[in-house]
PDB file of C-alpha atoms in Angstrom:
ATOM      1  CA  UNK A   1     107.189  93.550 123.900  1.00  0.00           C
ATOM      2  CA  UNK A   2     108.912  93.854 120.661  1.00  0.00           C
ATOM      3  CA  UNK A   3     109.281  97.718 119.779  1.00  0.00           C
ATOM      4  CA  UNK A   4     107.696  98.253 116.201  1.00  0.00           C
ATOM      5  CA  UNK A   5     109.764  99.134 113.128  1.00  0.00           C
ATOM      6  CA  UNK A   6     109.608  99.546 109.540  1.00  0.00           C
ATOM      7  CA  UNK A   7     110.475  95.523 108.830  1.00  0.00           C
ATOM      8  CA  UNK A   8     107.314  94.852 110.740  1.00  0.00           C
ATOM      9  CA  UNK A   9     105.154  96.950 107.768  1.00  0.00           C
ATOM     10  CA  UNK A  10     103.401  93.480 106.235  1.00  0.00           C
ATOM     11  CA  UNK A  11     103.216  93.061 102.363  1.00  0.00           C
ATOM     12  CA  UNK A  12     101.474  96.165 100.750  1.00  0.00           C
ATOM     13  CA  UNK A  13     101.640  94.409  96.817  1.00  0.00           C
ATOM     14  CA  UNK A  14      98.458  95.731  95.815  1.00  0.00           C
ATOM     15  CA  UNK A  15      97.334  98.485  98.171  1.00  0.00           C
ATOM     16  CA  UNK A  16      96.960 102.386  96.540  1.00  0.00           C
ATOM     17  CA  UNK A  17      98.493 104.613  99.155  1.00  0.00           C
ATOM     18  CA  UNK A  18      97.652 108.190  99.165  1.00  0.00           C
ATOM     19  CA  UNK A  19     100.339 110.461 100.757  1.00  0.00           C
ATOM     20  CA  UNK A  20     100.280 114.149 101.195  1.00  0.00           C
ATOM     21  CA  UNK A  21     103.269 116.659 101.555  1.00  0.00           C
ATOM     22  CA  UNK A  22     105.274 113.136 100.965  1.00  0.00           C
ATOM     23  CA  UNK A  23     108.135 115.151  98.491  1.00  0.00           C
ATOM     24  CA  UNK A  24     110.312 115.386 102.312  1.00  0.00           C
ATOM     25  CA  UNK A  25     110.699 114.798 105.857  1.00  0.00           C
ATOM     26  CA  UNK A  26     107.831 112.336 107.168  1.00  0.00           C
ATOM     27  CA  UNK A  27     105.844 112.011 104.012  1.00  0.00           C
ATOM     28  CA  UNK A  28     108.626 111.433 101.962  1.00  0.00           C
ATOM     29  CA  UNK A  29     109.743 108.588 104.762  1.00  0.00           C
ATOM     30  CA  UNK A  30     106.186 107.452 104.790  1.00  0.00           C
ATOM     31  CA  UNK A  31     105.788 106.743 101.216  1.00  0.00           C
ATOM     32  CA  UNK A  32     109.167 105.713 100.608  1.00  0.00           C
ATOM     33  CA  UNK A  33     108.462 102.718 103.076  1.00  0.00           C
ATOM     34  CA  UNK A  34     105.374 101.673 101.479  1.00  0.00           C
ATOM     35  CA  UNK A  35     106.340 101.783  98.329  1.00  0.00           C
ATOM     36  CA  UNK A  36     109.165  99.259  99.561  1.00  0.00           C
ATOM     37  CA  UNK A  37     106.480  97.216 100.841  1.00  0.00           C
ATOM     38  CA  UNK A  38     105.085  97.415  97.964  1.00  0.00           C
ATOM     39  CA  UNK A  39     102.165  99.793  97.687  1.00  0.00           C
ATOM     40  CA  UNK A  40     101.231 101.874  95.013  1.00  0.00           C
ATOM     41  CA  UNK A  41     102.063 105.743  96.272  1.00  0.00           C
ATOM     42  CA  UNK A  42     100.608 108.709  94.936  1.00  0.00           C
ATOM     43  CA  UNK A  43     103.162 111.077  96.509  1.00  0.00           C
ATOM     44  CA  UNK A  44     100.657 114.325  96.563  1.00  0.00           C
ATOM     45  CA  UNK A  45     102.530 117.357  96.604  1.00  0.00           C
ATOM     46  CA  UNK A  46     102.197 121.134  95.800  1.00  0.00           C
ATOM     47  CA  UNK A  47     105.847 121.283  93.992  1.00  0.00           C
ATOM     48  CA  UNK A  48     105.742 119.149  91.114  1.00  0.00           C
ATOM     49  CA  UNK A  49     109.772 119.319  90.809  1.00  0.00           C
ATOM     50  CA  UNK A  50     110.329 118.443  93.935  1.00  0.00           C
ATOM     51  CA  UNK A  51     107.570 115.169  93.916  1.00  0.00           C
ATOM     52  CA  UNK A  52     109.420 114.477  90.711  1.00  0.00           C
ATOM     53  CA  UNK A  53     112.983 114.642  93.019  1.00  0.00           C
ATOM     54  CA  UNK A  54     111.042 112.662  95.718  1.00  0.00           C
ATOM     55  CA  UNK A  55     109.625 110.033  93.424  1.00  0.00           C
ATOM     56  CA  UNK A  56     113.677 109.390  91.860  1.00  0.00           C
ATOM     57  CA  UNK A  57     114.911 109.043  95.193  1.00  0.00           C
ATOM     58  CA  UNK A  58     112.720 106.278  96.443  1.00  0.00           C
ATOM     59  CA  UNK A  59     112.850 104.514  92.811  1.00  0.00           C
ATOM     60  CA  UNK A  60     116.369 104.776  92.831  1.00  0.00           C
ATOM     61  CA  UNK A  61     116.265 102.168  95.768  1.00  0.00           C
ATOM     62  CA  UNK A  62     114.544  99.655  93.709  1.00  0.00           C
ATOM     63  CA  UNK A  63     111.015  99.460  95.894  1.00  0.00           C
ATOM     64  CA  UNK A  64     108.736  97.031  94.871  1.00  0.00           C
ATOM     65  CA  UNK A  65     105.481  99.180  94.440  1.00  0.00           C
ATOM     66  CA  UNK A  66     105.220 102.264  91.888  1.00  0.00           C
ATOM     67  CA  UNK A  67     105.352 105.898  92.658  1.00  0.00           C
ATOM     68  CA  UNK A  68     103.314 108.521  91.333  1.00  0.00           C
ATOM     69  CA  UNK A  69     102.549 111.852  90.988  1.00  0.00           C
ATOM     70  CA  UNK A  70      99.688 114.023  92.433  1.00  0.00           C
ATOM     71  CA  UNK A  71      99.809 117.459  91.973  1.00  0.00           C
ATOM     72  CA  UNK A  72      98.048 118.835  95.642  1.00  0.00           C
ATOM     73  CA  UNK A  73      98.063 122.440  97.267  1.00  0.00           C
ATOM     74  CA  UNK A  74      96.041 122.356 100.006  1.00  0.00           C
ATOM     75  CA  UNK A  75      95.664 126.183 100.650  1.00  0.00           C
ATOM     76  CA  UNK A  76      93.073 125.900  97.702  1.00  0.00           C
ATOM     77  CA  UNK A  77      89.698 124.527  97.798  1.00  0.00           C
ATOM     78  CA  UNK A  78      90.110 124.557  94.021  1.00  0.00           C
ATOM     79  CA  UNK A  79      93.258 122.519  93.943  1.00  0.00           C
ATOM     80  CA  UNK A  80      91.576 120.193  96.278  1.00  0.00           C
ATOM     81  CA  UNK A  81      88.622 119.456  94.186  1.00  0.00           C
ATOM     82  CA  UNK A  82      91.174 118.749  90.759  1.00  0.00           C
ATOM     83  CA  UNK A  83      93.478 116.554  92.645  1.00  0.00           C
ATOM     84  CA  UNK A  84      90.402 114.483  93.973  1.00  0.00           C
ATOM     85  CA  UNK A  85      88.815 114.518  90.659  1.00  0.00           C
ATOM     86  CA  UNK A  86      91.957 113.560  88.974  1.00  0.00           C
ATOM     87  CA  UNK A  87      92.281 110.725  91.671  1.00  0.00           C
ATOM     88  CA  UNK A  88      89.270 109.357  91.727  1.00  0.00           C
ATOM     89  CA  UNK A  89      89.925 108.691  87.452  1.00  0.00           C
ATOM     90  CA  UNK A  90      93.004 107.287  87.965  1.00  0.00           C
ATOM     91  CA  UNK A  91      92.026 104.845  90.983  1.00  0.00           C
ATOM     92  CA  UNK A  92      89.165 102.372  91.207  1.00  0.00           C
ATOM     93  CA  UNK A  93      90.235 102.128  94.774  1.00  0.00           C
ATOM     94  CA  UNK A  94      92.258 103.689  97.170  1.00  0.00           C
ATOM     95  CA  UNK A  95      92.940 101.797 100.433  1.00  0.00           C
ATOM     96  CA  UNK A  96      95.175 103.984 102.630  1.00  0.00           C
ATOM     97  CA  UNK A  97      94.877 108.135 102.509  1.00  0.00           C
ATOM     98  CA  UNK A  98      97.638 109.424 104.799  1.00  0.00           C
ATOM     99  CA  UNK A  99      97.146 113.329 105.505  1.00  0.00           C
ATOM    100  CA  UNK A 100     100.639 114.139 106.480  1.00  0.00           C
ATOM    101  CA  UNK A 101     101.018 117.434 104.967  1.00  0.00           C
ATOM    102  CA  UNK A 102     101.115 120.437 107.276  1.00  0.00           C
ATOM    103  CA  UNK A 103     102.558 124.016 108.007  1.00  0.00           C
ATOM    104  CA  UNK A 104     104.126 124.953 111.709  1.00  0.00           C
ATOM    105  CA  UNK A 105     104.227 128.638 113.732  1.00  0.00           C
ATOM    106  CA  UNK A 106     103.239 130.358 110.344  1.00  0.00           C
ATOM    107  CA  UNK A 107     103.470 134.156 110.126  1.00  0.00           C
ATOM    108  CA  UNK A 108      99.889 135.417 110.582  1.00  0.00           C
ATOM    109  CA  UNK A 109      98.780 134.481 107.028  1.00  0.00           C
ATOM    110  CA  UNK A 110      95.801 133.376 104.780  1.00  0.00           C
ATOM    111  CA  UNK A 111      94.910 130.424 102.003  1.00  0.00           C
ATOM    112  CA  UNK A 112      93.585 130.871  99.129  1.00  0.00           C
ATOM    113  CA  UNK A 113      89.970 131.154 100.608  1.00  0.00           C
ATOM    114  CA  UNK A 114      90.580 133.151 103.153  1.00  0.00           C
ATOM    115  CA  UNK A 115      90.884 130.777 105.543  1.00  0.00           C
ATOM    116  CA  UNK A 116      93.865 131.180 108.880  1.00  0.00           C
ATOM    117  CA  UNK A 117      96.435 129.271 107.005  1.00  0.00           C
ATOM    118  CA  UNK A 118      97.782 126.688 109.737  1.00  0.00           C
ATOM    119  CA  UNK A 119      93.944 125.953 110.175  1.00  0.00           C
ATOM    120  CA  UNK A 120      93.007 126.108 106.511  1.00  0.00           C
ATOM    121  CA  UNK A 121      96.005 123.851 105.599  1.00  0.00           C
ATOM    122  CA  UNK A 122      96.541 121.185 108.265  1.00  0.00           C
ATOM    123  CA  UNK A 123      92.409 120.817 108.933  1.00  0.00           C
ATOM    124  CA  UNK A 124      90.314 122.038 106.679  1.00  0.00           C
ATOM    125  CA  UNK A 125      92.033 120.720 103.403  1.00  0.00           C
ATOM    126  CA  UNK A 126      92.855 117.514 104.861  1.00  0.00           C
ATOM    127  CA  UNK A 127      88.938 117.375 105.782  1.00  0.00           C
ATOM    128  CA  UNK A 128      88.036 118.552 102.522  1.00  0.00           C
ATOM    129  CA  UNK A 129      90.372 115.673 100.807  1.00  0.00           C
ATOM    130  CA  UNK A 130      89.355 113.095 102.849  1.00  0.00           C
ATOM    131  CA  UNK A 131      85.427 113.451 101.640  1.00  0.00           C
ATOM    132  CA  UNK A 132      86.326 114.383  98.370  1.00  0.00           C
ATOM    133  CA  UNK A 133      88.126 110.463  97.933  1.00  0.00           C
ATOM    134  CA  UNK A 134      85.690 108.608 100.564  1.00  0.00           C
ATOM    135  CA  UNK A 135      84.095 107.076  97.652  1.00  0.00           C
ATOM    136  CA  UNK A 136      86.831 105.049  96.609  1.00  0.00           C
ATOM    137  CA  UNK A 137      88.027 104.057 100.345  1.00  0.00           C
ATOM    138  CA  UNK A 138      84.589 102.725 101.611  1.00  0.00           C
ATOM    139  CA  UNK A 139      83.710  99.943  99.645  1.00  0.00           C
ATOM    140  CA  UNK A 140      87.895  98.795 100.274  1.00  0.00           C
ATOM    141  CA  UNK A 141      88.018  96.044 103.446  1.00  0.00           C
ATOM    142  CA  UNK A 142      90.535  97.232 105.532  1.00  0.00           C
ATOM    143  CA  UNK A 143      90.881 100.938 103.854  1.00  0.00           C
ATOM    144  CA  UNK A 144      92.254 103.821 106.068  1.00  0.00           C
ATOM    145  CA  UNK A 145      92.595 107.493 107.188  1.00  0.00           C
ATOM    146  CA  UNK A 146      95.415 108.349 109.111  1.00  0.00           C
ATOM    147  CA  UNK A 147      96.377 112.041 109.677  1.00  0.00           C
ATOM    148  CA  UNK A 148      98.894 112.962 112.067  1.00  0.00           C
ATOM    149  CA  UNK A 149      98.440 115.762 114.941  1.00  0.00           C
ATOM    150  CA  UNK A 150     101.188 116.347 116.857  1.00  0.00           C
ATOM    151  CA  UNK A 151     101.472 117.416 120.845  1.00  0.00           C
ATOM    152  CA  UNK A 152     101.267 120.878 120.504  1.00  0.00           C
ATOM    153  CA  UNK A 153      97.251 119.994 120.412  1.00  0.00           C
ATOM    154  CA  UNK A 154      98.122 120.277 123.779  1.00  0.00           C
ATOM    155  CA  UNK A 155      99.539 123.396 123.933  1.00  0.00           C
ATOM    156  CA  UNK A 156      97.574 126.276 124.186  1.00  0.00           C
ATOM    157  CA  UNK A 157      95.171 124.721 122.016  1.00  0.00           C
ATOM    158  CA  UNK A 158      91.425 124.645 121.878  1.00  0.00           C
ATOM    159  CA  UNK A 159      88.519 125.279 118.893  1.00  0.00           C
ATOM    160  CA  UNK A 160      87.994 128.821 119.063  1.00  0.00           C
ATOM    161  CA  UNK A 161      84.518 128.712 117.351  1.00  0.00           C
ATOM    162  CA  UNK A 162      83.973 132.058 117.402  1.00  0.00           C
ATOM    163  CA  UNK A 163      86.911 133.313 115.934  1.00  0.00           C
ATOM    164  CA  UNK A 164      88.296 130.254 114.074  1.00  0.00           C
ATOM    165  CA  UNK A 165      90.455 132.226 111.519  1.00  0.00           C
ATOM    166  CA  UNK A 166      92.226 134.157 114.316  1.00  0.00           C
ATOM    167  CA  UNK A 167      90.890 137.537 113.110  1.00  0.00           C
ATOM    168  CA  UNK A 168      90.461 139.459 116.275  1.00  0.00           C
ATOM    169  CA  UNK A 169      94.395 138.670 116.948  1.00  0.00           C
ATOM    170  CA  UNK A 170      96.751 135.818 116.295  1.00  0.00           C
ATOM    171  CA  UNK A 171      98.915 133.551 118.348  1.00  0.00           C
ATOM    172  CA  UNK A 172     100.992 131.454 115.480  1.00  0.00           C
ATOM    173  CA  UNK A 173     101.999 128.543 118.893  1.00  0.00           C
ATOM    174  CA  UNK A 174      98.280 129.023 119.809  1.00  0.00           C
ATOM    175  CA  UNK A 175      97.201 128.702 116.022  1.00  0.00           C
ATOM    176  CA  UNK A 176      99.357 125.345 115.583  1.00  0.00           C
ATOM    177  CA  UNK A 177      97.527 124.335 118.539  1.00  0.00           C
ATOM    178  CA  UNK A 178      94.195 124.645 117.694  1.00  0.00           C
ATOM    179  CA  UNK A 179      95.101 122.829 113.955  1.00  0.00           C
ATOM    180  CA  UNK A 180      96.511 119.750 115.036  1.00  0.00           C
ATOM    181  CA  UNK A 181      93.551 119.629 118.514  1.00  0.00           C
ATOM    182  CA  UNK A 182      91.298 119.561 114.950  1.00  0.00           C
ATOM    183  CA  UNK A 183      93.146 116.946 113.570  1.00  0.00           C
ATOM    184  CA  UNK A 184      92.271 114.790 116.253  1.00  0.00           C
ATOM    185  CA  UNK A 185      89.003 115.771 117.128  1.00  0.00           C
ATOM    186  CA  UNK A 186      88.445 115.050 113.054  1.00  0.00           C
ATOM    187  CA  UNK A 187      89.365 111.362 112.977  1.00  0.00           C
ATOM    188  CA  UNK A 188      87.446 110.737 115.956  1.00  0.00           C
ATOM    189  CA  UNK A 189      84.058 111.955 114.623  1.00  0.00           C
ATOM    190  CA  UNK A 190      85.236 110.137 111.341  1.00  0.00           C
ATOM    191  CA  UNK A 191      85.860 107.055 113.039  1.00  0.00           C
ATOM    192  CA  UNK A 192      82.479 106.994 114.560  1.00  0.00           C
ATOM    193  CA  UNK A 193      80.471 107.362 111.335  1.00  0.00           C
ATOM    194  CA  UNK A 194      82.689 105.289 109.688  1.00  0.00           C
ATOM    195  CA  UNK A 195      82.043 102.345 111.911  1.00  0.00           C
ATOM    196  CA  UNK A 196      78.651 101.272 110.766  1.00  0.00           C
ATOM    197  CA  UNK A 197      80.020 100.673 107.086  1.00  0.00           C
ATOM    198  CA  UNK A 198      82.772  98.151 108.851  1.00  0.00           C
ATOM    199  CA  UNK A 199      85.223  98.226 106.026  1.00  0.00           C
ATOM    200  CA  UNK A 200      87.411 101.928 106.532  1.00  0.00           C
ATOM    201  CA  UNK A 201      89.205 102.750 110.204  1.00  0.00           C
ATOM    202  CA  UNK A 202      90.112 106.174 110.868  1.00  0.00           C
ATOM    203  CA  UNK A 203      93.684 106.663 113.013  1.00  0.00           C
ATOM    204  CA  UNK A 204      95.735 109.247 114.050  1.00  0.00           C
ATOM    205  CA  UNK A 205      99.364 109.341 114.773  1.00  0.00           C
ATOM    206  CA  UNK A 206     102.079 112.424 116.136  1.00  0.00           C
ATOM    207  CA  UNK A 207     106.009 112.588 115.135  1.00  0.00           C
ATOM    208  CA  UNK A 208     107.191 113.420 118.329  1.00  0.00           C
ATOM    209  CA  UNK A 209     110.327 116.204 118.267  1.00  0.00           C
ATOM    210  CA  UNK A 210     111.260 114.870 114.677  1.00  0.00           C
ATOM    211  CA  UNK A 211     113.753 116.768 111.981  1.00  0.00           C
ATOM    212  CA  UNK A 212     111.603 117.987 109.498  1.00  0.00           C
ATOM    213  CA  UNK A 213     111.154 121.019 107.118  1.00  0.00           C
ATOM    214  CA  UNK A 214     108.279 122.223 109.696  1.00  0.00           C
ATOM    215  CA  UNK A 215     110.808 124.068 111.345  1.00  0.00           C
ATOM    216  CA  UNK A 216     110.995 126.541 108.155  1.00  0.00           C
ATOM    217  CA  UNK A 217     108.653 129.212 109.711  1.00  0.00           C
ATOM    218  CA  UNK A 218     110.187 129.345 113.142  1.00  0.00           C
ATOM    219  CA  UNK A 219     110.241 132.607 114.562  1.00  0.00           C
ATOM    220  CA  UNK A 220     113.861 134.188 115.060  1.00  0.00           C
ATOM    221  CA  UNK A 221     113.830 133.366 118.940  1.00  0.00           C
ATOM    222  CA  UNK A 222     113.121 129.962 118.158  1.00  0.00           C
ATOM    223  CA  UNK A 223     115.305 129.150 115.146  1.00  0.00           C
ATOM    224  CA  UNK A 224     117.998 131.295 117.420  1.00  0.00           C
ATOM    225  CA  UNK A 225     117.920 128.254 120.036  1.00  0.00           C
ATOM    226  CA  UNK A 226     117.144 125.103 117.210  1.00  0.00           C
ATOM    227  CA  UNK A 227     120.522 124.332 116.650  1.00  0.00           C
ATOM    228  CA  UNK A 228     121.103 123.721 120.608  1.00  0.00           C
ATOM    229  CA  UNK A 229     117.820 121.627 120.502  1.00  0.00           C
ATOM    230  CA  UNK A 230     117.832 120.119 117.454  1.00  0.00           C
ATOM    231  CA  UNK A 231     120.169 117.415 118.116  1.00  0.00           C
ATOM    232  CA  UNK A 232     117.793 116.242 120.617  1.00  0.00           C
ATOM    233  CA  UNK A 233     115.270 115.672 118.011  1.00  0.00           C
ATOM    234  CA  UNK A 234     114.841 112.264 115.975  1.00  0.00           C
ATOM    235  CA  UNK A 235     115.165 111.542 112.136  1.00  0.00           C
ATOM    236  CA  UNK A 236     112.535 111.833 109.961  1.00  0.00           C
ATOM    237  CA  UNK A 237     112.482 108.221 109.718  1.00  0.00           C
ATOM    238  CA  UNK A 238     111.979 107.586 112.932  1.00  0.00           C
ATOM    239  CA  UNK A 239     109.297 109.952 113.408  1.00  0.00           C
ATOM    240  CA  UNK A 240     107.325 108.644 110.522  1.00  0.00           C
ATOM    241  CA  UNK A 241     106.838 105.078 112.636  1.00  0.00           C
ATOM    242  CA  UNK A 242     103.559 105.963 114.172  1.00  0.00           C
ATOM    243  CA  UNK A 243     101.855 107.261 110.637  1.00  0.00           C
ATOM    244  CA  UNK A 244     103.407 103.886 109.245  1.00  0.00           C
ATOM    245  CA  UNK A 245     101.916 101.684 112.287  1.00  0.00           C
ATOM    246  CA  UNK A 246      99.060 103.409 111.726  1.00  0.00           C
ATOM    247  CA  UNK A 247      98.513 102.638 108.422  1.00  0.00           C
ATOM    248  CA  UNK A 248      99.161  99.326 108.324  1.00  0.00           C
ATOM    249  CA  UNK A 249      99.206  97.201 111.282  1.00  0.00           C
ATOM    250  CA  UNK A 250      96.817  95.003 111.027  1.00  0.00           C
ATOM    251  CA  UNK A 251      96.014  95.350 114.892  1.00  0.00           C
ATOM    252  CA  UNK A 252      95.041  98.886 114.640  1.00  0.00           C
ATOM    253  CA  UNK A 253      91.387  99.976 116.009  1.00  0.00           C
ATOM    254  CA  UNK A 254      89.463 102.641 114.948  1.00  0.00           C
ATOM    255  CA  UNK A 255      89.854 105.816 117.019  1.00  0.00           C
ATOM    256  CA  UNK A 256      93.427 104.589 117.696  1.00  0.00           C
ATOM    257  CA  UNK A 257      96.156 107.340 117.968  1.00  0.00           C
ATOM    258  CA  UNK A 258      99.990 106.261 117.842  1.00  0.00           C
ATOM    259  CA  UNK A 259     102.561 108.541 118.936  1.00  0.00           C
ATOM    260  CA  UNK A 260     106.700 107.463 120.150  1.00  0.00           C
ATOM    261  CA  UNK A 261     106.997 105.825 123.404  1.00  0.00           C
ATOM    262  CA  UNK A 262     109.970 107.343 125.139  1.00  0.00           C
ATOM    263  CA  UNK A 263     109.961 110.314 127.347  1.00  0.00           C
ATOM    264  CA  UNK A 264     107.213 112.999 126.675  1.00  0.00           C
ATOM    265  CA  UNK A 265     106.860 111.230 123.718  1.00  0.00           C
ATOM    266  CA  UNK A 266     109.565 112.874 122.134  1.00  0.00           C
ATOM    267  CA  UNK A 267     111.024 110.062 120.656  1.00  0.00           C
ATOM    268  CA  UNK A 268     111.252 106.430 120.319  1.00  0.00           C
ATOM    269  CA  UNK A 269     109.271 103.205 118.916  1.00  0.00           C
ATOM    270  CA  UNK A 270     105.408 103.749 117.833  1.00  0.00           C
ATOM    271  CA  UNK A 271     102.869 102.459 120.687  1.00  0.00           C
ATOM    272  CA  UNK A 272      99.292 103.345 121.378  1.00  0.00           C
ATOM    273  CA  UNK A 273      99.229 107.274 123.248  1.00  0.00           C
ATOM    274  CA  UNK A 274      96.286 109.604 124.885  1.00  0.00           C
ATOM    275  CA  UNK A 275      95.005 112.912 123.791  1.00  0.00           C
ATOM    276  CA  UNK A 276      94.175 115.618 125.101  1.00  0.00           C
ATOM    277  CA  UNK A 277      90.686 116.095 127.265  1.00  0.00           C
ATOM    278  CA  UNK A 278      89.501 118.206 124.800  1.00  0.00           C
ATOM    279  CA  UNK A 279      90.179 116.393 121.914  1.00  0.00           C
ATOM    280  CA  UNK A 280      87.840 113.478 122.763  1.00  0.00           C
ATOM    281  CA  UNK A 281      84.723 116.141 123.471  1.00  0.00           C
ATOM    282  CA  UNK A 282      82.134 114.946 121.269  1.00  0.00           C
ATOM    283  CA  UNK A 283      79.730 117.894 120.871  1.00  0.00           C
ATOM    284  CA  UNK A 284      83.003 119.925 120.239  1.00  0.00           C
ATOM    285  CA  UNK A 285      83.801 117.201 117.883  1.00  0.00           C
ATOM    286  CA  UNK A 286      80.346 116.970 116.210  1.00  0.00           C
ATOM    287  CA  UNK A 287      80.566 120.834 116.216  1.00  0.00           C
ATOM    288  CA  UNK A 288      83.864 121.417 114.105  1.00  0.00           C
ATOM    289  CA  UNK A 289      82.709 118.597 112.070  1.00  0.00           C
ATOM    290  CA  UNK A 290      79.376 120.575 111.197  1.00  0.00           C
ATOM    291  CA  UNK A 291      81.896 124.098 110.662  1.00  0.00           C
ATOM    292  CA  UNK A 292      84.118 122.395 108.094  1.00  0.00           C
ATOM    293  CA  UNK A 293      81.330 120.797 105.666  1.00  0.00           C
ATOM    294  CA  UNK A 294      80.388 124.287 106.057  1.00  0.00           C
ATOM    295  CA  UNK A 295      83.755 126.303 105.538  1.00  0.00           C
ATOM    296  CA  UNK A 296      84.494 123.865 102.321  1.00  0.00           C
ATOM    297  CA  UNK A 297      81.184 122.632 100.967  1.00  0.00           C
ATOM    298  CA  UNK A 298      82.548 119.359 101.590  1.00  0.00           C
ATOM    299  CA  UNK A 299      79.349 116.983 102.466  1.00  0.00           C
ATOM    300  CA  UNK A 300      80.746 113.150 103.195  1.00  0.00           C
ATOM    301  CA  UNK A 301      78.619 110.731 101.355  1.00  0.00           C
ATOM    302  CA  UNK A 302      77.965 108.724 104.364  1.00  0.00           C
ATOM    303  CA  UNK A 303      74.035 108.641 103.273  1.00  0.00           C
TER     304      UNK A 303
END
């Protein structure tokens, strides 16, 4: 089989694309390749100056879709709720909402609601963003949600429902863990209430080891060994393949999750992967699902 790249993204003319944390590393590659296919992309960051940087550097290639600006911080409920409001005036429709944006092996730290912040960033305000715009992806044939996990859900990582913001001690690996496990565990209780309405799937896709800005909040042992490691790692370009298969192959199923296929899917060509036991336990699932309406006040208008 042919391995899957960028050339094989079909024509996006006319598709809004939704992209958080998309001023660098795999957002920025994300939405710089659909908006060379041709899709409309809201690059949705917290920096304004450096969306505006983002947005000059893919129009300075001549794509043929527009960029735009979303101003997005997802460490604030608050900020949530204006960006979605702000969206939903500006777009009839939005047919692809990539939640990209994320925070790695953070200092033991809080958002702006007091939630754990790798939690409260890379699950909870990618939840909370995803119902806020819902309206304007259901009645879209062939809309979707793709947020992207990574395999540390594997590592050391479970739903620790009764201390979920880490209080009672804190593992930043551990934290990660549990974060991108939600991720996953998220898009397959979406994709299952999504399917009676037949028009919006619900992926999920991981970056493999990938060169990205993620590495920021490495702790000193780690960032002491990155430059022996790092050369092991793939661009940004190539990790942002899955997201991009995910988001617009047309052969993509509901529930599917994309991750590189070489070894330990480290690196390599996008291709259908597993996850984690745990991530596919439905009353877990149905669980954190019930947790984050609650954490947020974000209620999915599914009724």
């Amino acid at each position: 089989m042919a391995k899957w790249t960028a050339s094989d993204i079909p024509d996006q003319t006319g598709r809004v694309a939704v992209v958080t944390g998309a001023n660098t590393g795999l957002g920025y590659e994300t939405a710089r390749a659909l908006a060379e296919h041709g899709a409309r992309v809201v690059l949705a960051v917290r920096n304004l100056d450096k969306g505006k940087d983002a947005a000059a550097r893919i129009t300075a290639n001549g794509p043929r879709g527009e960029v735009a600006l979303q101003e997005l911080d997802l460490t604030s409920l608050g900020s949530i709720r204006a960006a979605a409001e702000q969206l939903r005036f500006q777009y009839d429709r939005i047919d692809l909402l990539v939640n990209n944006a994320g925070v790695m092996w953070t200092p033991k730290s809080t958002t702006k609601d007091g939630f754990e912040l790798q939690f409260g960033t890379n699950h909870l305000g990618h939840f909370a963003l995803t119902g806020l715009l819902l309206d304007r992806l259901l009645p879209v044939a062939g809309s979707r949600v793709v947020t992207v996990s990574s395999i540390g859900h594997r590592i050391r990582a479970d739903i620790h429902f009764d201390d979920l913001q880490w209080e009672r001690g804190y593992s930043r690996v551990a934290a990660y863990g549990q974060s991108k496990l939600a991720n996953l565990m998220f898009t397959y209780e979406l994709q299952r209430r999504l399917a009676p309405h037949g028009t919006t799937i619900a992926a999920v896709a991981h970056p493999g080891g990938s060169r990205s800005e993620l590495t920021r909040n490495l702790p000193a042992w780690a960032r002491a060994v990155l430059p022996v490691v790092e050369p092991l790692f793939q661009g940004a370009d190539m990790g942002a393949l899955p997201t991009l298969r995910a988001a617009t192959d047309p052969g993509v199923l509901g529930g599917q999750y994309y991750g590189p296929d070489g070894l330990g899917e480290q690196r390599g060509y996008p291709k259908v992967v597993a996850s984690s036991e745990k991530s596919h336990d439905v009353d877990a699932q149905r669980r954190l699902w019930a947790v984050s309406e609650e954490l947020t006040g974000v209620v999915y208008p599914f009724d």
